[in-house]
Short mmCIF file of C-alpha atoms in Angstrom, two decimals:
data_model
loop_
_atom_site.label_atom_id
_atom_site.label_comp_id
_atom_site.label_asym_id
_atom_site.label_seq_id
_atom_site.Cartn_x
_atom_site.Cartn_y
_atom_site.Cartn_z
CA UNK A 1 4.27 220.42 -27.25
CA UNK A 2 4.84 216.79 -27.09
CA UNK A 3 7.98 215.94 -26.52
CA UNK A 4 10.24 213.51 -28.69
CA UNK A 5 9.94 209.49 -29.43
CA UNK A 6 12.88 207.96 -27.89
CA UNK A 7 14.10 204.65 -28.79
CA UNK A 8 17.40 202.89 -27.95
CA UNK A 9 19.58 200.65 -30.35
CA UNK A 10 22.18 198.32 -28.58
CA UNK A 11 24.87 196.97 -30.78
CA UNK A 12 26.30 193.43 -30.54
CA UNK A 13 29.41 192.55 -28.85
CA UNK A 14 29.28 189.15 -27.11
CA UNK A 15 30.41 189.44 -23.21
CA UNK A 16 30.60 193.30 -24.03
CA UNK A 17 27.02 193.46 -23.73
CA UNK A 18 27.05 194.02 -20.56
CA UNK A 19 28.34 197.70 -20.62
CA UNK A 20 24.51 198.07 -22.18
CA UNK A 21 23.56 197.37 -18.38
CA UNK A 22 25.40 200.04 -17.24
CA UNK A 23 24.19 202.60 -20.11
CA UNK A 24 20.63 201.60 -18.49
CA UNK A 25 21.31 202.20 -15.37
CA UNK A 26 22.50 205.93 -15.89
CA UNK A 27 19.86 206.67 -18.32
CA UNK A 28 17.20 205.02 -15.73
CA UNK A 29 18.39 206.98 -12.65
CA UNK A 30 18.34 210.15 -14.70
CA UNK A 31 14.47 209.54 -16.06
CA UNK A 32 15.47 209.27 -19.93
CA UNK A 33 12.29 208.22 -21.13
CA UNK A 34 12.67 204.63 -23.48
CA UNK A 35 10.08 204.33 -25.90
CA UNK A 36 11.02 201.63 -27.65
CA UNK A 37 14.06 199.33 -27.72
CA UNK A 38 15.84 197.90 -30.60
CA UNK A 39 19.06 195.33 -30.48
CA UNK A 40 21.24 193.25 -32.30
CA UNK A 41 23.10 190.34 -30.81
CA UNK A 42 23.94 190.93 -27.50
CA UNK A 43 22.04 193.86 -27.49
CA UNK A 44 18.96 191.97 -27.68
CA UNK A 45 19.25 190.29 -25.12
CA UNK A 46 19.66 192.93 -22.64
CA UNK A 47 16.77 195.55 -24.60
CA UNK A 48 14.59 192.32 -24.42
CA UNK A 49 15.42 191.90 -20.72
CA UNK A 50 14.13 195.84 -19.86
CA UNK A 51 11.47 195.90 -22.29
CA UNK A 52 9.93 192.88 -20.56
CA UNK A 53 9.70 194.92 -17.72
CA UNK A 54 12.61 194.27 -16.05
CA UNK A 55 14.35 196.65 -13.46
CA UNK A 56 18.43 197.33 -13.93
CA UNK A 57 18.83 195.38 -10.74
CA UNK A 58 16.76 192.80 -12.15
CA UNK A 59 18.51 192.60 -14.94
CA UNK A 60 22.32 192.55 -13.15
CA UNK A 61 21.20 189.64 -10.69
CA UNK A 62 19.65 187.78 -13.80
CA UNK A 63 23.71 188.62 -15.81
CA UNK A 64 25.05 187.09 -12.41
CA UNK A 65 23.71 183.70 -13.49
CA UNK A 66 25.22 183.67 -17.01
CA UNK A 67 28.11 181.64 -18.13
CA UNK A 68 29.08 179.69 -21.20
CA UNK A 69 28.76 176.56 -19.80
CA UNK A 70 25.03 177.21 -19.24
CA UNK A 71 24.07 179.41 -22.71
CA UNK A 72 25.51 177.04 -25.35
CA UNK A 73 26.36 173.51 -25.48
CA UNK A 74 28.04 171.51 -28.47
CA UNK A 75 26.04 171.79 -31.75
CA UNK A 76 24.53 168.26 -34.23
CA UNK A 77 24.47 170.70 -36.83
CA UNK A 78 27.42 171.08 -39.41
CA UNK A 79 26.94 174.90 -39.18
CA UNK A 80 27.82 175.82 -36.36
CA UNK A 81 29.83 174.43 -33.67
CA UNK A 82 27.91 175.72 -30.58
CA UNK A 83 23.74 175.41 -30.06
CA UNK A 84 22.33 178.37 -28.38
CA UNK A 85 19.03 176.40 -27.53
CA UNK A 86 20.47 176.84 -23.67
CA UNK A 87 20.07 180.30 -23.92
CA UNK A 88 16.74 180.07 -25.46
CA UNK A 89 15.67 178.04 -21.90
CA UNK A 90 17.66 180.38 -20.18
CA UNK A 91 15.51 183.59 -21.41
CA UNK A 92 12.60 181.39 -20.65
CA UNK A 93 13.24 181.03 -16.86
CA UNK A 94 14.61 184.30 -16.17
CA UNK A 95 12.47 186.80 -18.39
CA UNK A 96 8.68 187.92 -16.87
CA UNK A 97 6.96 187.69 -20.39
CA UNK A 98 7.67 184.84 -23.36
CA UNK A 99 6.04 186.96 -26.18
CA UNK A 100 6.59 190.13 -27.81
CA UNK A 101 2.73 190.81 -27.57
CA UNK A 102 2.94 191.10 -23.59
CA UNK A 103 6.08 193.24 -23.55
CA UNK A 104 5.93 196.68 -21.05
CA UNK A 105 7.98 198.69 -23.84
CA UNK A 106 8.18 198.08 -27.98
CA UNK A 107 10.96 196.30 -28.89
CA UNK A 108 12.70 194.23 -31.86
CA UNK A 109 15.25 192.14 -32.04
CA UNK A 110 17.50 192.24 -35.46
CA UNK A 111 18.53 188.90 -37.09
CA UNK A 112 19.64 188.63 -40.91
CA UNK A 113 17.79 185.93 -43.48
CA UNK A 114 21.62 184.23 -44.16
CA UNK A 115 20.11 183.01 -47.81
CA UNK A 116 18.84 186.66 -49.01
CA UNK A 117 21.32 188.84 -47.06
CA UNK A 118 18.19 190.91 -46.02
CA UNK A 119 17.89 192.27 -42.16
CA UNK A 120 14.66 190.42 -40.27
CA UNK A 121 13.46 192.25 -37.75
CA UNK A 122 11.09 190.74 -35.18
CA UNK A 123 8.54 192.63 -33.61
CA UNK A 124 4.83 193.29 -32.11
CA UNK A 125 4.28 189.58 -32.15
CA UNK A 126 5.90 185.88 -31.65
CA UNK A 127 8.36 184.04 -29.66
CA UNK A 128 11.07 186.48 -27.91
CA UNK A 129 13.17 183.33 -26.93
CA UNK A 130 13.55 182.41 -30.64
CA UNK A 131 13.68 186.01 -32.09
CA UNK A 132 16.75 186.66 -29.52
CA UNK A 133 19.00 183.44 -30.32
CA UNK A 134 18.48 184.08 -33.91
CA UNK A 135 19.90 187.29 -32.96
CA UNK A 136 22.64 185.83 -31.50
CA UNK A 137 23.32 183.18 -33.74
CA UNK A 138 27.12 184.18 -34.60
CA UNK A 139 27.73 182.41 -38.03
CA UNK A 140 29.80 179.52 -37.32
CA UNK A 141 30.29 179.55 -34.13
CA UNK A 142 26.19 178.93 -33.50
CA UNK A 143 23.82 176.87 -35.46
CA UNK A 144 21.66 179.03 -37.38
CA UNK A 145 18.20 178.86 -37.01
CA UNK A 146 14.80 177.80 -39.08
CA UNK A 147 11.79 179.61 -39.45
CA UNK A 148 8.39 178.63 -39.86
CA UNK A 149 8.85 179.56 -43.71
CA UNK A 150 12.21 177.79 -43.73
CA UNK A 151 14.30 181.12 -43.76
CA UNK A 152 17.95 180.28 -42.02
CA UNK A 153 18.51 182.95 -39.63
CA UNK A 154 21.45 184.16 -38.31
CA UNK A 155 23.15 187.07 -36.36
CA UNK A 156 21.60 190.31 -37.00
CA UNK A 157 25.37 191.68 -36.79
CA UNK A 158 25.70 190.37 -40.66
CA UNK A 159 23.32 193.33 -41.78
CA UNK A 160 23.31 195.79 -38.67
CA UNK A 161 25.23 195.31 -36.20
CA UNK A 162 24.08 198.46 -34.50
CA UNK A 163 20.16 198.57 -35.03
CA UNK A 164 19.57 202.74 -35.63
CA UNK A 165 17.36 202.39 -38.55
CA UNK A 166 15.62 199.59 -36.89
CA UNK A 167 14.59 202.19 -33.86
CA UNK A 168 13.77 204.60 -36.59
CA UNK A 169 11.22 202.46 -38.60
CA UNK A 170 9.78 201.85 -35.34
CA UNK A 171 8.71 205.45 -35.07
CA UNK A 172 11.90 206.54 -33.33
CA UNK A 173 12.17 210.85 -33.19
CA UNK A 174 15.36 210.47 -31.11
CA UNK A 175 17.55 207.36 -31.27
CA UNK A 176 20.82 207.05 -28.62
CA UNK A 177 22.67 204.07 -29.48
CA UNK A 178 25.36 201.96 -27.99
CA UNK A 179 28.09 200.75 -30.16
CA UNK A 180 30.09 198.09 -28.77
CA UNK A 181 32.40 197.45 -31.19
CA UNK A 182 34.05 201.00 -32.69
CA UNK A 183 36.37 201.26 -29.38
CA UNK A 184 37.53 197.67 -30.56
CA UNK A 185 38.74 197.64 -33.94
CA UNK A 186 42.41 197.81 -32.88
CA UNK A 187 44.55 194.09 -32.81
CA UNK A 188 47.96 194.47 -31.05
CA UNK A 189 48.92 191.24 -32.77
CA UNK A 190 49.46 190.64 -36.66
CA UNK A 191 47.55 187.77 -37.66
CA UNK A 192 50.06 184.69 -38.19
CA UNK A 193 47.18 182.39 -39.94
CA UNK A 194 44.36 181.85 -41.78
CA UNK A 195 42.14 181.75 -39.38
CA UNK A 196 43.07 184.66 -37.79
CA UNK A 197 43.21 186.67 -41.19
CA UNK A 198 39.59 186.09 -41.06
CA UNK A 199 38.43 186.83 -37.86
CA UNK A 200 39.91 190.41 -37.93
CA UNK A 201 38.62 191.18 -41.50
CA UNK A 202 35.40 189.84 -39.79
CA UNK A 203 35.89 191.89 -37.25
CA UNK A 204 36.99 195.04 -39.45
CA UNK A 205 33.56 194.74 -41.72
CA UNK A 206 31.94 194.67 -38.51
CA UNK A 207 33.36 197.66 -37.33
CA UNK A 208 32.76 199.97 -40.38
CA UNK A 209 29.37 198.77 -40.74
CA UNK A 210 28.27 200.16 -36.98
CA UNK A 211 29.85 203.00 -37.51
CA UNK A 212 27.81 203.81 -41.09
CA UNK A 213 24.82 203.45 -38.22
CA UNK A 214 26.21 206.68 -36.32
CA UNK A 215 25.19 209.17 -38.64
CA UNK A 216 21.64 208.24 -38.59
CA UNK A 217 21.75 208.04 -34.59
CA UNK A 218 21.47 211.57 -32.22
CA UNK A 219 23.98 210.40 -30.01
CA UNK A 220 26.14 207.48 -29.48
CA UNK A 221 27.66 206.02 -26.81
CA UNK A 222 31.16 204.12 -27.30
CA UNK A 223 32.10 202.64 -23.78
CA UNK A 224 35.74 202.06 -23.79
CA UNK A 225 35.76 198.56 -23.72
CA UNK A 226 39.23 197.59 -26.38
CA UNK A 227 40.76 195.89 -23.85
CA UNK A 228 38.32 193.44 -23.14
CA UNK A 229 37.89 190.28 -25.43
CA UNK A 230 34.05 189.36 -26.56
CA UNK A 231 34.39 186.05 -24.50
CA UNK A 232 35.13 187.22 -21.14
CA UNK A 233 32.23 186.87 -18.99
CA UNK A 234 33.59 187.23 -15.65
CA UNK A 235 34.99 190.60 -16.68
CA UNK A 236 30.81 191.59 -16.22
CA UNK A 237 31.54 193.91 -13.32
CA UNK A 238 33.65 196.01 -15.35
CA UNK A 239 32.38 195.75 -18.84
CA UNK A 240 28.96 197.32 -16.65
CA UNK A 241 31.11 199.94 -14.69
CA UNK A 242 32.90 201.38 -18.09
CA UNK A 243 29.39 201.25 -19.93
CA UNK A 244 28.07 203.38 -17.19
CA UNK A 245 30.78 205.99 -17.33
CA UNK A 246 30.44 206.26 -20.94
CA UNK A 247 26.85 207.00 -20.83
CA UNK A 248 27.47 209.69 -17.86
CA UNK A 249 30.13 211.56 -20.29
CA UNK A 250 26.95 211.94 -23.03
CA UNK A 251 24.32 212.32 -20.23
CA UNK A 252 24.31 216.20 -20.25
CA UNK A 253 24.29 216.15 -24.66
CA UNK A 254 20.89 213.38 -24.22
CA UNK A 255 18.86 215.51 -21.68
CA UNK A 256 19.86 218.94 -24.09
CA UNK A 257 18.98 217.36 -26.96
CA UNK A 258 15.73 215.68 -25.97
CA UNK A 259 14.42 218.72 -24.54
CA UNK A 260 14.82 220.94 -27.65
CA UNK A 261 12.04 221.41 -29.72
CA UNK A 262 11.39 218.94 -32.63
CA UNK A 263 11.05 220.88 -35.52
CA UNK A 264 7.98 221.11 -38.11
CA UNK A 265 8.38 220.87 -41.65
CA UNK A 266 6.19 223.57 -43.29
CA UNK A 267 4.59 222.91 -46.32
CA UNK A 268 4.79 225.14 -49.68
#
């Protein structure tokens, strides 16, 4: 009987991301199989890290080097405050393979066309540095980007913040995803202006959107990451420690559900 198509869908987050490392790490060192990879945002930058062919530890020592100083640096562009080009030279340097064609596992990176609304996904072929900072091109805060057929791309978050469907177009049987940003939805603080109206009905869409995605995933992880702000990088070690205890609670429910059989659709 062959056994199921697993893919993975990691959800956005900013410096939560990180807690996808330690998701990784416990499915790795309990030989979940990853068939393909799918992420939005943060999340693609860690799926495109292992599906390059990158080890956990790999991936951790490459997460030491990260800071905001070197992944963005002040925007030309009226869109966006920040450029993420630096991050684009960072994947560059620290990734084995540049294109999606050389990648060790299938993977996709989620980014939304900001003109039409509709989800781009890229995949099987092209430039992984560009497909990943469109990704993570926050509106905004991040220039957007531009196409080769002029489409302005920004971050996949806008349409799917937590890529499930994504893995499942890809030929996904069984999807686990990571949601970053369901544990998060909580502000201890009523907004006192405009500004900050915005950012938590931002926030708030955000939120219900990923969790539309969990009924269409097997199982989700949630690492309990609420008290940790999207900006703190040097919070890494801990963001990874509380992503891998999150994955160890579901680790039992992944291995039972992977094993059972898929079942067959008879036909009348």
């Amino acid at each position: 009987m062959p056994r199921k198509t697993i893919g993975l869908a990691l959800s956005g987050g900013g410096a939560r991301g990180f807690a996808h490392i330690g998701v990784l790490k416990v499915l790795v060192e309990n030989d979940i199989p990853i068939d393909l990879i799918t992420g939005t945002s943060a999340g693609s930058i860690v799926g495109g890290a292992f599906a390059a062919g990158m080890s956990v530890d790999e991936i951790v020592a490459m997460t030491a080097k990260i800071s905001w100083t070197n992944m963005t640096r002040l925007s030309l562009s009226p869109l966006g405050l920040f450029s993420n080009t630096m991050l684009g030279r960072f994947i560059e340097s620290e990734f084995p393979v540049q294109r999606f064609e050389d990648l060790v596992i299938p993977y996709a990176a989620v980014a939304c066309d900001f003109e039409s609304g509709e989800e781009v996904v890229f995949k099987d072929a092209g430039d992984l540095a560009f497909a990943i900072r469109a990704s993570c091109a926050v509106p905004g805060v991040f220039a957007p980007l531009t196409d080769e057929t002029g489409r302005i791309l920004v971050d996949g978050g806008v349409v799917e913040p937590m890529p499930v469907e994504a893995a499942k177009k890809m030929g996904a049987d069984f999807v686990i995803a990571v949601d970053l940003l369901s544990c998060g939805e909580t502000f201890h603080t009523r907004p006192r202006t405009a500004f900050g109206m915005l950012f938590q009905s931002a926030m708030k869409l955000l939120v219900a959107n990923s969790r539309n995605q969990h009924y269409h995933a097997d199982v989700v992880i949630i690492p309990q990451i609420a008290h940790l702000r999207p900006d703190e990088i040097n919070k890494r070690e801990e963001i990874m420690k509380l992503g891998e205890e999150a994955a160890l609670e579901k680790i039992d429910e992944i291995k039972e559900l992977i094993l059972s059989p898929t079942p067959v659709l008879e036909t009348i």
